[in-house]
Amino acid sequence: MTGALQLEWLKFRRSLVARVATTLAVLATPVFAVGAVALARNTPMQGPMAAKFEPLTHGTLNEAQLAVAGQILAVVMLLTGGFVSTWMFGREWADRTIGSLFANAVTRRAIGWAKVTIIVGWALVCVSAAVALTTAAGAIIAPHGFTAAVRQQAYVVWGASAIMALLGLPFACVAVVTRGYLGAIGVLIGTTAISQILAAVGVGRWTPYVAPPMWAGAGGPEQALLVGPIHLIWAMAFAAIGTYAAVRAFAHARLD
C-alpha cells in the first residue's frame, strides 16, 4: 500500500488537473466571499442585482462572508472533487497506462484505495484552507464580529463542503465503467442539474448532492433547519457506497 501511495501521489502532485483544482478550491471561495459582501455593502445597486445582493447586507460582516462561502465552497468542492476523482481513475485508460498495472506487483485494489486516500486527503486540506482563509479574512476586517456563533457557522461550512467533496468520489466509478474521464464528467454535470431540479420540487434534503449545501444555508435559514443528521448520514453513506463501487470496479477492470 505504501508503494501504491507513493506512486499515485507522484502522479497527482505533478498533474495540471490537481494544480488547477487546488487553486480554484482554496482561493476562489475566500476571494468571492469577501468581494461579494464588500460589493453588496458598499456599492448602491438597482434592479435584479440589488435583489440578489440584498441578503448579504444582513447580519455581521463575518456571518455574511461565511454564508457566501458556504454556498460557493460546497459547489466548488463537488466539481473539483468530481474532476479530480474522475481524472485519477479515468486517466489510466485515457493515457493508456492501464495495461502496465496488470504487471505491477501491487494489486489494482490497493492502487484504487491509494487513489481514494490521496483524493480524500487532498479534499480535506483544500476545504480546511478555504474555510480558514475566509474566516481569517473576516476576523481581520471585523475582529469584533468573530463570535462563537461565527465559529460554529465555520464548522458547518467545513462539514458541508467536506461531504460534498467526498460525493465527488462516486463519479470515479463512472470513469472506470466508461474507461475514461469524459463520460464521468458528463454524468457529474447531469447529476448537478438533476439535483437542482429535485431541490426545486422539495426533496432536496433527501438528495445527497443537495442536503449538505442546504445545511450550510444555501436555501436560507428555514431550509437549513429541515436538514437533520439522518440526511447528512445518508449523503455520507452514498459517498462511501460510490467509493467502494469505484475501487471494486477498478480492481476487476479488464483490458478487452
PDB file of C-alpha atoms in Angstrom:
ATOM      1  CA  MET A   1       0.000   0.000   0.000  1.00  0.00           C
ATOM      2  CA  THR A   2       2.884   2.370   0.780  1.00  0.00           C
ATOM      3  CA  GLY A   3       4.347   1.850  -2.680  1.00  0.00           C
ATOM      4  CA  ALA A   4       0.965   2.491  -4.302  1.00  0.00           C
ATOM      5  CA  LEU A   5       0.510   5.682  -2.286  1.00  0.00           C
ATOM      6  CA  GLN A   6       3.913   6.965  -3.310  1.00  0.00           C
ATOM      7  CA  LEU A   7       3.262   6.223  -6.975  1.00  0.00           C
ATOM      8  CA  GLU A   8      -0.202   7.785  -7.011  1.00  0.00           C
ATOM      9  CA  TRP A   9       0.995  10.823  -5.057  1.00  0.00           C
ATOM     10  CA  LEU A  10       3.769  11.364  -7.601  1.00  0.00           C
ATOM     11  CA  LYS A  11       1.221  11.293 -10.432  1.00  0.00           C
ATOM     12  CA  PHE A  12      -1.144  13.572  -8.543  1.00  0.00           C
ATOM     13  CA  ARG A  13       1.251  16.324  -7.490  1.00  0.00           C
ATOM     14  CA  ARG A  14       2.695  16.618 -10.993  1.00  0.00           C
ATOM     15  CA  SER A  15      -0.661  16.879 -12.733  1.00  0.00           C
ATOM     16  CA  LEU A  16      -2.104  20.096 -14.108  1.00  0.00           C
ATOM     17  CA  VAL A  17      -5.580  18.932 -13.039  1.00  0.00           C
ATOM     18  CA  ALA A  18      -4.523  18.826  -9.375  1.00  0.00           C
ATOM     19  CA  ARG A  19      -2.890  22.238  -9.528  1.00  0.00           C
ATOM     20  CA  VAL A  20      -5.841  23.948 -11.178  1.00  0.00           C
ATOM     21  CA  ALA A  21      -8.364  22.230  -8.886  1.00  0.00           C
ATOM     22  CA  THR A  22      -6.375  23.142  -5.771  1.00  0.00           C
ATOM     23  CA  THR A  23      -6.054  26.786  -6.799  1.00  0.00           C
ATOM     24  CA  LEU A  24      -9.758  27.011  -7.564  1.00  0.00           C
ATOM     25  CA  ALA A  25     -10.849  25.249  -4.363  1.00  0.00           C
ATOM     26  CA  VAL A  26      -8.582  27.158  -1.985  1.00  0.00           C
ATOM     27  CA  LEU A  27      -8.649  30.668  -3.440  1.00  0.00           C
ATOM     28  CA  ALA A  28     -11.955  31.093  -5.297  1.00  0.00           C
ATOM     29  CA  THR A  29     -14.180  30.839  -2.229  1.00  0.00           C
ATOM     30  CA  PRO A  30     -12.414  33.386   0.053  1.00  0.00           C
ATOM     31  CA  VAL A  31     -11.945  35.875  -2.776  1.00  0.00           C
ATOM     32  CA  PHE A  32     -15.550  35.656  -3.911  1.00  0.00           C
ATOM     33  CA  ALA A  33     -16.982  35.666  -0.374  1.00  0.00           C
ATOM     34  CA  VAL A  34     -15.039  38.765   0.719  1.00  0.00           C
ATOM     35  CA  GLY A  35     -15.592  40.525  -2.614  1.00  0.00           C
ATOM     36  CA  ALA A  36     -19.321  39.826  -2.838  1.00  0.00           C
ATOM     37  CA  VAL A  37     -20.042  41.062   0.690  1.00  0.00           C
ATOM     38  CA  ALA A  38     -17.902  44.177   0.196  1.00  0.00           C
ATOM     39  CA  LEU A  39     -19.682  44.908  -3.080  1.00  0.00           C
ATOM     40  CA  ALA A  40     -23.121  44.419  -1.538  1.00  0.00           C
ATOM     41  CA  ARG A  41     -22.405  46.688   1.437  1.00  0.00           C
ATOM     42  CA  ASN A  42     -20.504  49.459  -0.287  1.00  0.00           C
ATOM     43  CA  THR A  43     -21.994  49.782  -3.763  1.00  0.00           C
ATOM     44  CA  PRO A  44     -25.550  51.066  -4.443  1.00  0.00           C
ATOM     45  CA  MET A  45     -27.383  48.609  -6.693  1.00  0.00           C
ATOM     46  CA  GLN A  46     -30.629  48.610  -8.594  1.00  0.00           C
ATOM     47  CA  GLY A  47     -32.713  46.089 -10.466  1.00  0.00           C
ATOM     48  CA  PRO A  48     -32.160  42.309 -10.343  1.00  0.00           C
ATOM     49  CA  MET A  49     -28.636  42.673  -8.955  1.00  0.00           C
ATOM     50  CA  ALA A  50     -29.971  44.539  -5.934  1.00  0.00           C
ATOM     51  CA  ALA A  51     -32.314  41.642  -5.090  1.00  0.00           C
ATOM     52  CA  LYS A  52     -29.514  39.086  -5.380  1.00  0.00           C
ATOM     53  CA  PHE A  53     -27.060  41.003  -3.216  1.00  0.00           C
ATOM     54  CA  GLU A  54     -29.595  42.312  -0.672  1.00  0.00           C
ATOM     55  CA  PRO A  55     -29.341  39.244   1.649  1.00  0.00           C
ATOM     56  CA  LEU A  56     -25.620  39.931   2.016  1.00  0.00           C
ATOM     57  CA  THR A  57     -26.341  43.193   3.780  1.00  0.00           C
ATOM     58  CA  HIS A  58     -27.959  41.437   6.757  1.00  0.00           C
ATOM     59  CA  GLY A  59     -26.113  40.267   9.865  1.00  0.00           C
ATOM     60  CA  THR A  60     -22.486  40.907  10.709  1.00  0.00           C
ATOM     61  CA  LEU A  61     -19.810  41.003   8.058  1.00  0.00           C
ATOM     62  CA  ASN A  62     -18.312  37.741   9.310  1.00  0.00           C
ATOM     63  CA  GLU A  63     -21.667  35.970   9.130  1.00  0.00           C
ATOM     64  CA  ALA A  64     -22.357  37.261   5.619  1.00  0.00           C
ATOM     65  CA  GLN A  65     -18.954  36.179   4.336  1.00  0.00           C
ATOM     66  CA  LEU A  66     -19.334  32.676   5.736  1.00  0.00           C
ATOM     67  CA  ALA A  67     -22.859  32.448   4.323  1.00  0.00           C
ATOM     68  CA  VAL A  68     -21.489  33.147   0.847  1.00  0.00           C
ATOM     69  CA  ALA A  69     -18.593  30.777   1.459  1.00  0.00           C
ATOM     70  CA  GLY A  70     -20.985  28.001   2.424  1.00  0.00           C
ATOM     71  CA  GLN A  71     -22.887  28.327  -0.836  1.00  0.00           C
ATOM     72  CA  ILE A  72     -19.840  28.635  -3.077  1.00  0.00           C
ATOM     73  CA  LEU A  73     -17.466  26.143  -1.460  1.00  0.00           C
ATOM     74  CA  ALA A  74     -19.999  23.305  -1.476  1.00  0.00           C
ATOM     75  CA  VAL A  75     -20.419  23.608  -5.252  1.00  0.00           C
ATOM     76  CA  VAL A  76     -16.715  24.184  -5.890  1.00  0.00           C
ATOM     77  CA  MET A  77     -15.694  21.125  -3.873  1.00  0.00           C
ATOM     78  CA  LEU A  78     -18.220  18.902  -5.644  1.00  0.00           C
ATOM     79  CA  LEU A  79     -16.952  19.984  -9.055  1.00  0.00           C
ATOM     80  CA  THR A  80     -13.232  19.935  -8.236  1.00  0.00           C
ATOM     81  CA  GLY A  81     -13.592  16.736  -6.199  1.00  0.00           C
ATOM     82  CA  GLY A  82     -15.506  15.145  -9.051  1.00  0.00           C
ATOM     83  CA  PHE A  83     -12.983  16.252 -11.674  1.00  0.00           C
ATOM     84  CA  VAL A  84     -10.022  15.051  -9.612  1.00  0.00           C
ATOM     85  CA  SER A  85     -11.697  11.712  -8.844  1.00  0.00           C
ATOM     86  CA  THR A  86     -12.622  11.023 -12.458  1.00  0.00           C
ATOM     87  CA  TRP A  87      -9.153  12.039 -13.624  1.00  0.00           C
ATOM     88  CA  MET A  88      -7.350   9.895 -11.035  1.00  0.00           C
ATOM     89  CA  PHE A  89      -9.218   6.767 -12.139  1.00  0.00           C
ATOM     90  CA  GLY A  90     -10.038   7.558 -15.762  1.00  0.00           C
ATOM     91  CA  ARG A  91      -6.533   8.671 -16.717  1.00  0.00           C
ATOM     92  CA  GLU A  92      -5.348   5.059 -16.699  1.00  0.00           C
ATOM     93  CA  TRP A  93      -7.397   4.481 -19.848  1.00  0.00           C
ATOM     94  CA  ALA A  94      -7.035   7.958 -21.355  1.00  0.00           C
ATOM     95  CA  ASP A  95      -3.226   7.813 -21.035  1.00  0.00           C
ATOM     96  CA  ARG A  96      -3.107   4.085 -21.915  1.00  0.00           C
ATOM     97  CA  THR A  97      -1.362   3.136 -18.683  1.00  0.00           C
ATOM     98  CA  ILE A  98      -3.940   0.609 -17.501  1.00  0.00           C
ATOM     99  CA  GLY A  99      -2.051  -2.270 -19.119  1.00  0.00           C
ATOM    100  CA  SER A 100       1.075  -1.662 -17.046  1.00  0.00           C
ATOM    101  CA  LEU A 101      -0.950  -2.076 -13.845  1.00  0.00           C
ATOM    102  CA  PHE A 102      -1.599  -5.730 -14.667  1.00  0.00           C
ATOM    103  CA  ALA A 103       2.156  -6.405 -14.488  1.00  0.00           C
ATOM    104  CA  ASN A 104       2.555  -4.454 -11.257  1.00  0.00           C
ATOM    105  CA  ALA A 105       3.317  -6.344  -8.053  1.00  0.00           C
ATOM    106  CA  VAL A 106       0.797  -4.134  -6.244  1.00  0.00           C
ATOM    107  CA  THR A 107      -2.819  -5.194  -6.734  1.00  0.00           C
ATOM    108  CA  ARG A 108      -5.216  -2.909  -8.558  1.00  0.00           C
ATOM    109  CA  ARG A 109      -7.401  -2.900  -5.450  1.00  0.00           C
ATOM    110  CA  ALA A 110      -4.520  -1.453  -3.424  1.00  0.00           C
ATOM    111  CA  ILE A 111      -3.875   1.102  -6.158  1.00  0.00           C
ATOM    112  CA  GLY A 112      -7.566   2.041  -6.131  1.00  0.00           C
ATOM    113  CA  TRP A 113      -7.583   2.617  -2.373  1.00  0.00           C
ATOM    114  CA  ALA A 114      -4.354   4.603  -2.694  1.00  0.00           C
ATOM    115  CA  LYS A 115      -6.101   6.872  -5.195  1.00  0.00           C
ATOM    116  CA  VAL A 116      -9.040   7.285  -2.797  1.00  0.00           C
ATOM    117  CA  THR A 117      -6.726   8.082   0.123  1.00  0.00           C
ATOM    118  CA  ILE A 118      -4.982  10.829  -1.828  1.00  0.00           C
ATOM    119  CA  ILE A 119      -8.255  12.301  -3.076  1.00  0.00           C
ATOM    120  CA  VAL A 120      -9.775  12.383   0.424  1.00  0.00           C
ATOM    121  CA  GLY A 121      -6.635  13.876   1.963  1.00  0.00           C
ATOM    122  CA  TRP A 122      -6.383  16.500  -0.775  1.00  0.00           C
ATOM    123  CA  ALA A 123     -10.069  17.423  -0.453  1.00  0.00           C
ATOM    124  CA  LEU A 124      -9.935  17.849   3.330  1.00  0.00           C
ATOM    125  CA  VAL A 125      -6.825  20.033   3.078  1.00  0.00           C
ATOM    126  CA  CYS A 126      -8.482  22.217   0.428  1.00  0.00           C
ATOM    127  CA  VAL A 127     -11.695  22.607   2.441  1.00  0.00           C
ATOM    128  CA  SER A 128      -9.763  23.433   5.611  1.00  0.00           C
ATOM    129  CA  ALA A 129      -7.604  26.004   3.807  1.00  0.00           C
ATOM    130  CA  ALA A 130     -10.586  27.695   2.113  1.00  0.00           C
ATOM    131  CA  VAL A 131     -12.609  27.955   5.333  1.00  0.00           C
ATOM    132  CA  ALA A 132      -9.559  29.127   7.286  1.00  0.00           C
ATOM    133  CA  LEU A 133      -8.766  31.863   4.745  1.00  0.00           C
ATOM    134  CA  THR A 134     -12.380  33.049   4.659  1.00  0.00           C
ATOM    135  CA  THR A 135     -12.637  33.066   8.456  1.00  0.00           C
ATOM    136  CA  ALA A 136      -9.264  34.792   8.836  1.00  0.00           C
ATOM    137  CA  ALA A 137     -10.237  37.476   6.330  1.00  0.00           C
ATOM    138  CA  GLY A 138     -13.419  38.192   8.281  1.00  0.00           C
ATOM    139  CA  ALA A 139     -11.555  38.244  11.585  1.00  0.00           C
ATOM    140  CA  ILE A 140      -9.019  40.749  10.200  1.00  0.00           C
ATOM    141  CA  ILE A 141     -11.591  43.038   8.595  1.00  0.00           C
ATOM    142  CA  ALA A 142     -14.075  42.924  11.502  1.00  0.00           C
ATOM    143  CA  PRO A 143     -12.339  41.402  14.556  1.00  0.00           C
ATOM    144  CA  HIS A 144     -15.188  42.263  16.937  1.00  0.00           C
ATOM    145  CA  GLY A 145     -17.630  40.229  14.849  1.00  0.00           C
ATOM    146  CA  PHE A 146     -15.695  36.982  15.233  1.00  0.00           C
ATOM    147  CA  THR A 147     -18.047  35.440  17.784  1.00  0.00           C
ATOM    148  CA  ALA A 148     -18.798  31.911  18.958  1.00  0.00           C
ATOM    149  CA  ALA A 149     -21.759  31.837  16.547  1.00  0.00           C
ATOM    150  CA  VAL A 150     -19.434  32.665  13.655  1.00  0.00           C
ATOM    151  CA  ARG A 151     -17.054  29.883  14.663  1.00  0.00           C
ATOM    152  CA  GLN A 152     -19.977  27.452  14.764  1.00  0.00           C
ATOM    153  CA  GLN A 153     -21.021  28.637  11.312  1.00  0.00           C
ATOM    154  CA  ALA A 154     -17.484  27.984  10.072  1.00  0.00           C
ATOM    155  CA  TYR A 155     -17.696  24.391  11.344  1.00  0.00           C
ATOM    156  CA  VAL A 156     -20.954  23.886   9.446  1.00  0.00           C
ATOM    157  CA  VAL A 157     -19.454  25.281   6.237  1.00  0.00           C
ATOM    158  CA  TRP A 158     -16.442  22.995   6.652  1.00  0.00           C
ATOM    159  CA  GLY A 159     -18.600  19.920   7.280  1.00  0.00           C
ATOM    160  CA  ALA A 160     -20.951  20.562   4.376  1.00  0.00           C
ATOM    161  CA  SER A 161     -18.098  21.260   1.957  1.00  0.00           C
ATOM    162  CA  ALA A 162     -16.167  18.171   3.080  1.00  0.00           C
ATOM    163  CA  ILE A 163     -19.192  15.965   2.452  1.00  0.00           C
ATOM    164  CA  MET A 164     -19.663  17.497  -0.994  1.00  0.00           C
ATOM    165  CA  ALA A 165     -16.008  16.822  -1.814  1.00  0.00           C
ATOM    166  CA  LEU A 166     -16.435  13.172  -0.823  1.00  0.00           C
ATOM    167  CA  LEU A 167     -19.538  12.987  -3.009  1.00  0.00           C
ATOM    168  CA  GLY A 168     -17.260  13.540  -5.978  1.00  0.00           C
ATOM    169  CA  LEU A 169     -15.727  10.081  -5.483  1.00  0.00           C
ATOM    170  CA  PRO A 170     -18.669   8.036  -6.840  1.00  0.00           C
ATOM    171  CA  PHE A 171     -18.079   9.579 -10.270  1.00  0.00           C
ATOM    172  CA  ALA A 172     -14.798   7.665 -10.349  1.00  0.00           C
ATOM    173  CA  CYS A 173     -16.901   4.520 -10.747  1.00  0.00           C
ATOM    174  CA  VAL A 174     -18.411   6.004 -13.910  1.00  0.00           C
ATOM    175  CA  ALA A 175     -14.899   6.786 -15.138  1.00  0.00           C
ATOM    176  CA  VAL A 176     -13.879   3.137 -14.682  1.00  0.00           C
ATOM    177  CA  VAL A 177     -17.012   1.777 -16.346  1.00  0.00           C
ATOM    178  CA  THR A 178     -16.712   4.158 -19.320  1.00  0.00           C
ATOM    179  CA  ARG A 179     -12.907   3.709 -19.444  1.00  0.00           C
ATOM    180  CA  GLY A 180     -12.068   7.393 -19.387  1.00  0.00           C
ATOM    181  CA  TYR A 181     -12.987  10.604 -17.677  1.00  0.00           C
ATOM    182  CA  LEU A 182     -15.056  12.442 -20.297  1.00  0.00           C
ATOM    183  CA  GLY A 183     -18.171  10.332 -19.730  1.00  0.00           C
ATOM    184  CA  ALA A 184     -17.865  10.716 -15.980  1.00  0.00           C
ATOM    185  CA  ILE A 185     -17.601  14.498 -16.284  1.00  0.00           C
ATOM    186  CA  GLY A 186     -20.808  14.464 -18.318  1.00  0.00           C
ATOM    187  CA  VAL A 187     -22.542  12.440 -15.605  1.00  0.00           C
ATOM    188  CA  LEU A 188     -21.229  14.883 -12.988  1.00  0.00           C
ATOM    189  CA  ILE A 189     -22.720  17.846 -14.829  1.00  0.00           C
ATOM    190  CA  GLY A 190     -26.000  15.990 -15.355  1.00  0.00           C
ATOM    191  CA  THR A 191     -26.190  14.971 -11.696  1.00  0.00           C
ATOM    192  CA  THR A 192     -25.698  18.592 -10.649  1.00  0.00           C
ATOM    193  CA  ALA A 193     -28.552  19.713 -12.889  1.00  0.00           C
ATOM    194  CA  ILE A 194     -30.900  16.932 -11.743  1.00  0.00           C
ATOM    195  CA  SER A 195     -30.108  17.676  -8.097  1.00  0.00           C
ATOM    196  CA  GLN A 196     -31.203  21.279  -8.590  1.00  0.00           C
ATOM    197  CA  ILE A 197     -34.498  20.063 -10.039  1.00  0.00           C
ATOM    198  CA  LEU A 198     -35.053  17.733  -7.074  1.00  0.00           C
ATOM    199  CA  ALA A 199     -34.327  20.621  -4.710  1.00  0.00           C
ATOM    200  CA  ALA A 200     -36.891  22.768  -6.516  1.00  0.00           C
ATOM    201  CA  VAL A 201     -39.632  20.126  -6.090  1.00  0.00           C
ATOM    202  CA  GLY A 202     -39.000  19.885  -2.347  1.00  0.00           C
ATOM    203  CA  VAL A 203     -36.975  16.697  -1.888  1.00  0.00           C
ATOM    204  CA  GLY A 204     -33.584  18.370  -1.575  1.00  0.00           C
ATOM    205  CA  ARG A 205     -32.885  17.209   1.955  1.00  0.00           C
ATOM    206  CA  TRP A 206     -33.112  13.560   0.813  1.00  0.00           C
ATOM    207  CA  THR A 207     -30.877  14.231  -2.194  1.00  0.00           C
ATOM    208  CA  PRO A 208     -27.216  13.549  -1.292  1.00  0.00           C
ATOM    209  CA  TYR A 209     -25.933  16.328  -3.547  1.00  0.00           C
ATOM    210  CA  VAL A 210     -28.353  18.915  -2.141  1.00  0.00           C
ATOM    211  CA  ALA A 211     -28.602  18.204   1.604  1.00  0.00           C
ATOM    212  CA  PRO A 212     -25.098  19.440   2.602  1.00  0.00           C
ATOM    213  CA  PRO A 213     -25.427  22.849   0.854  1.00  0.00           C
ATOM    214  CA  MET A 214     -28.914  23.231   2.332  1.00  0.00           C
ATOM    215  CA  TRP A 215     -27.454  22.551   5.785  1.00  0.00           C
ATOM    216  CA  ALA A 216     -24.871  25.276   5.164  1.00  0.00           C
ATOM    217  CA  GLY A 217     -27.623  27.775   4.335  1.00  0.00           C
ATOM    218  CA  ALA A 218     -27.765  27.695   0.532  1.00  0.00           C
ATOM    219  CA  GLY A 219     -31.575  27.686   0.637  1.00  0.00           C
ATOM    220  CA  GLY A 220     -31.882  30.123   3.508  1.00  0.00           C
ATOM    221  CA  PRO A 221     -32.153  29.655   7.294  1.00  0.00           C
ATOM    222  CA  GLU A 222     -35.570  27.988   7.121  1.00  0.00           C
ATOM    223  CA  GLN A 223     -34.395  25.340   4.636  1.00  0.00           C
ATOM    224  CA  ALA A 224     -31.258  24.720   6.696  1.00  0.00           C
ATOM    225  CA  LEU A 225     -33.409  23.725   9.678  1.00  0.00           C
ATOM    226  CA  LEU A 226     -35.057  20.984   7.605  1.00  0.00           C
ATOM    227  CA  VAL A 227     -31.756  19.115   7.229  1.00  0.00           C
ATOM    228  CA  GLY A 228     -31.088  16.734  10.112  1.00  0.00           C
ATOM    229  CA  PRO A 229     -28.377  14.212  10.961  1.00  0.00           C
ATOM    230  CA  ILE A 230     -30.191  11.443   9.056  1.00  0.00           C
ATOM    231  CA  HIS A 231     -29.941  13.410   5.792  1.00  0.00           C
ATOM    232  CA  LEU A 232     -26.223  14.077   6.253  1.00  0.00           C
ATOM    233  CA  ILE A 233     -25.580  10.456   7.205  1.00  0.00           C
ATOM    234  CA  TRP A 234     -27.395   9.345   4.056  1.00  0.00           C
ATOM    235  CA  ALA A 235     -25.198  11.669   1.964  1.00  0.00           C
ATOM    236  CA  MET A 236     -22.013  10.273   3.549  1.00  0.00           C
ATOM    237  CA  ALA A 237     -23.273   6.711   3.114  1.00  0.00           C
ATOM    238  CA  PHE A 238     -23.943   7.402  -0.565  1.00  0.00           C
ATOM    239  CA  ALA A 239     -20.380   8.699  -0.931  1.00  0.00           C
ATOM    240  CA  ALA A 240     -18.991   5.622   0.828  1.00  0.00           C
ATOM    241  CA  ILE A 241     -21.009   3.207  -1.336  1.00  0.00           C
ATOM    242  CA  GLY A 242     -19.939   5.013  -4.502  1.00  0.00           C
ATOM    243  CA  THR A 243     -16.306   4.985  -3.406  1.00  0.00           C
ATOM    244  CA  TYR A 244     -16.371   1.246  -2.702  1.00  0.00           C
ATOM    245  CA  ALA A 245     -18.019   0.647  -6.082  1.00  0.00           C
ATOM    246  CA  ALA A 246     -15.285   2.657  -7.813  1.00  0.00           C
ATOM    247  CA  VAL A 247     -12.469   0.699  -6.168  1.00  0.00           C
ATOM    248  CA  ARG A 248     -14.175  -2.637  -6.795  1.00  0.00           C
ATOM    249  CA  ALA A 249     -14.755  -1.787 -10.457  1.00  0.00           C
ATOM    250  CA  PHE A 250     -11.129  -0.686 -10.801  1.00  0.00           C
ATOM    251  CA  ALA A 251      -9.891  -3.899  -9.181  1.00  0.00           C
ATOM    252  CA  HIS A 252     -11.929  -6.024 -11.615  1.00  0.00           C
ATOM    253  CA  ALA A 253     -11.265  -3.936 -14.724  1.00  0.00           C
ATOM    254  CA  ARG A 254     -10.213  -5.807 -17.852  1.00  0.00           C
ATOM    255  CA  LEU A 255      -8.211  -4.790 -20.884  1.00  0.00           C
ATOM    256  CA  ASP A 256     -10.619  -6.134 -23.513  1.00  0.00           C
TER     257      ASP A 256
END
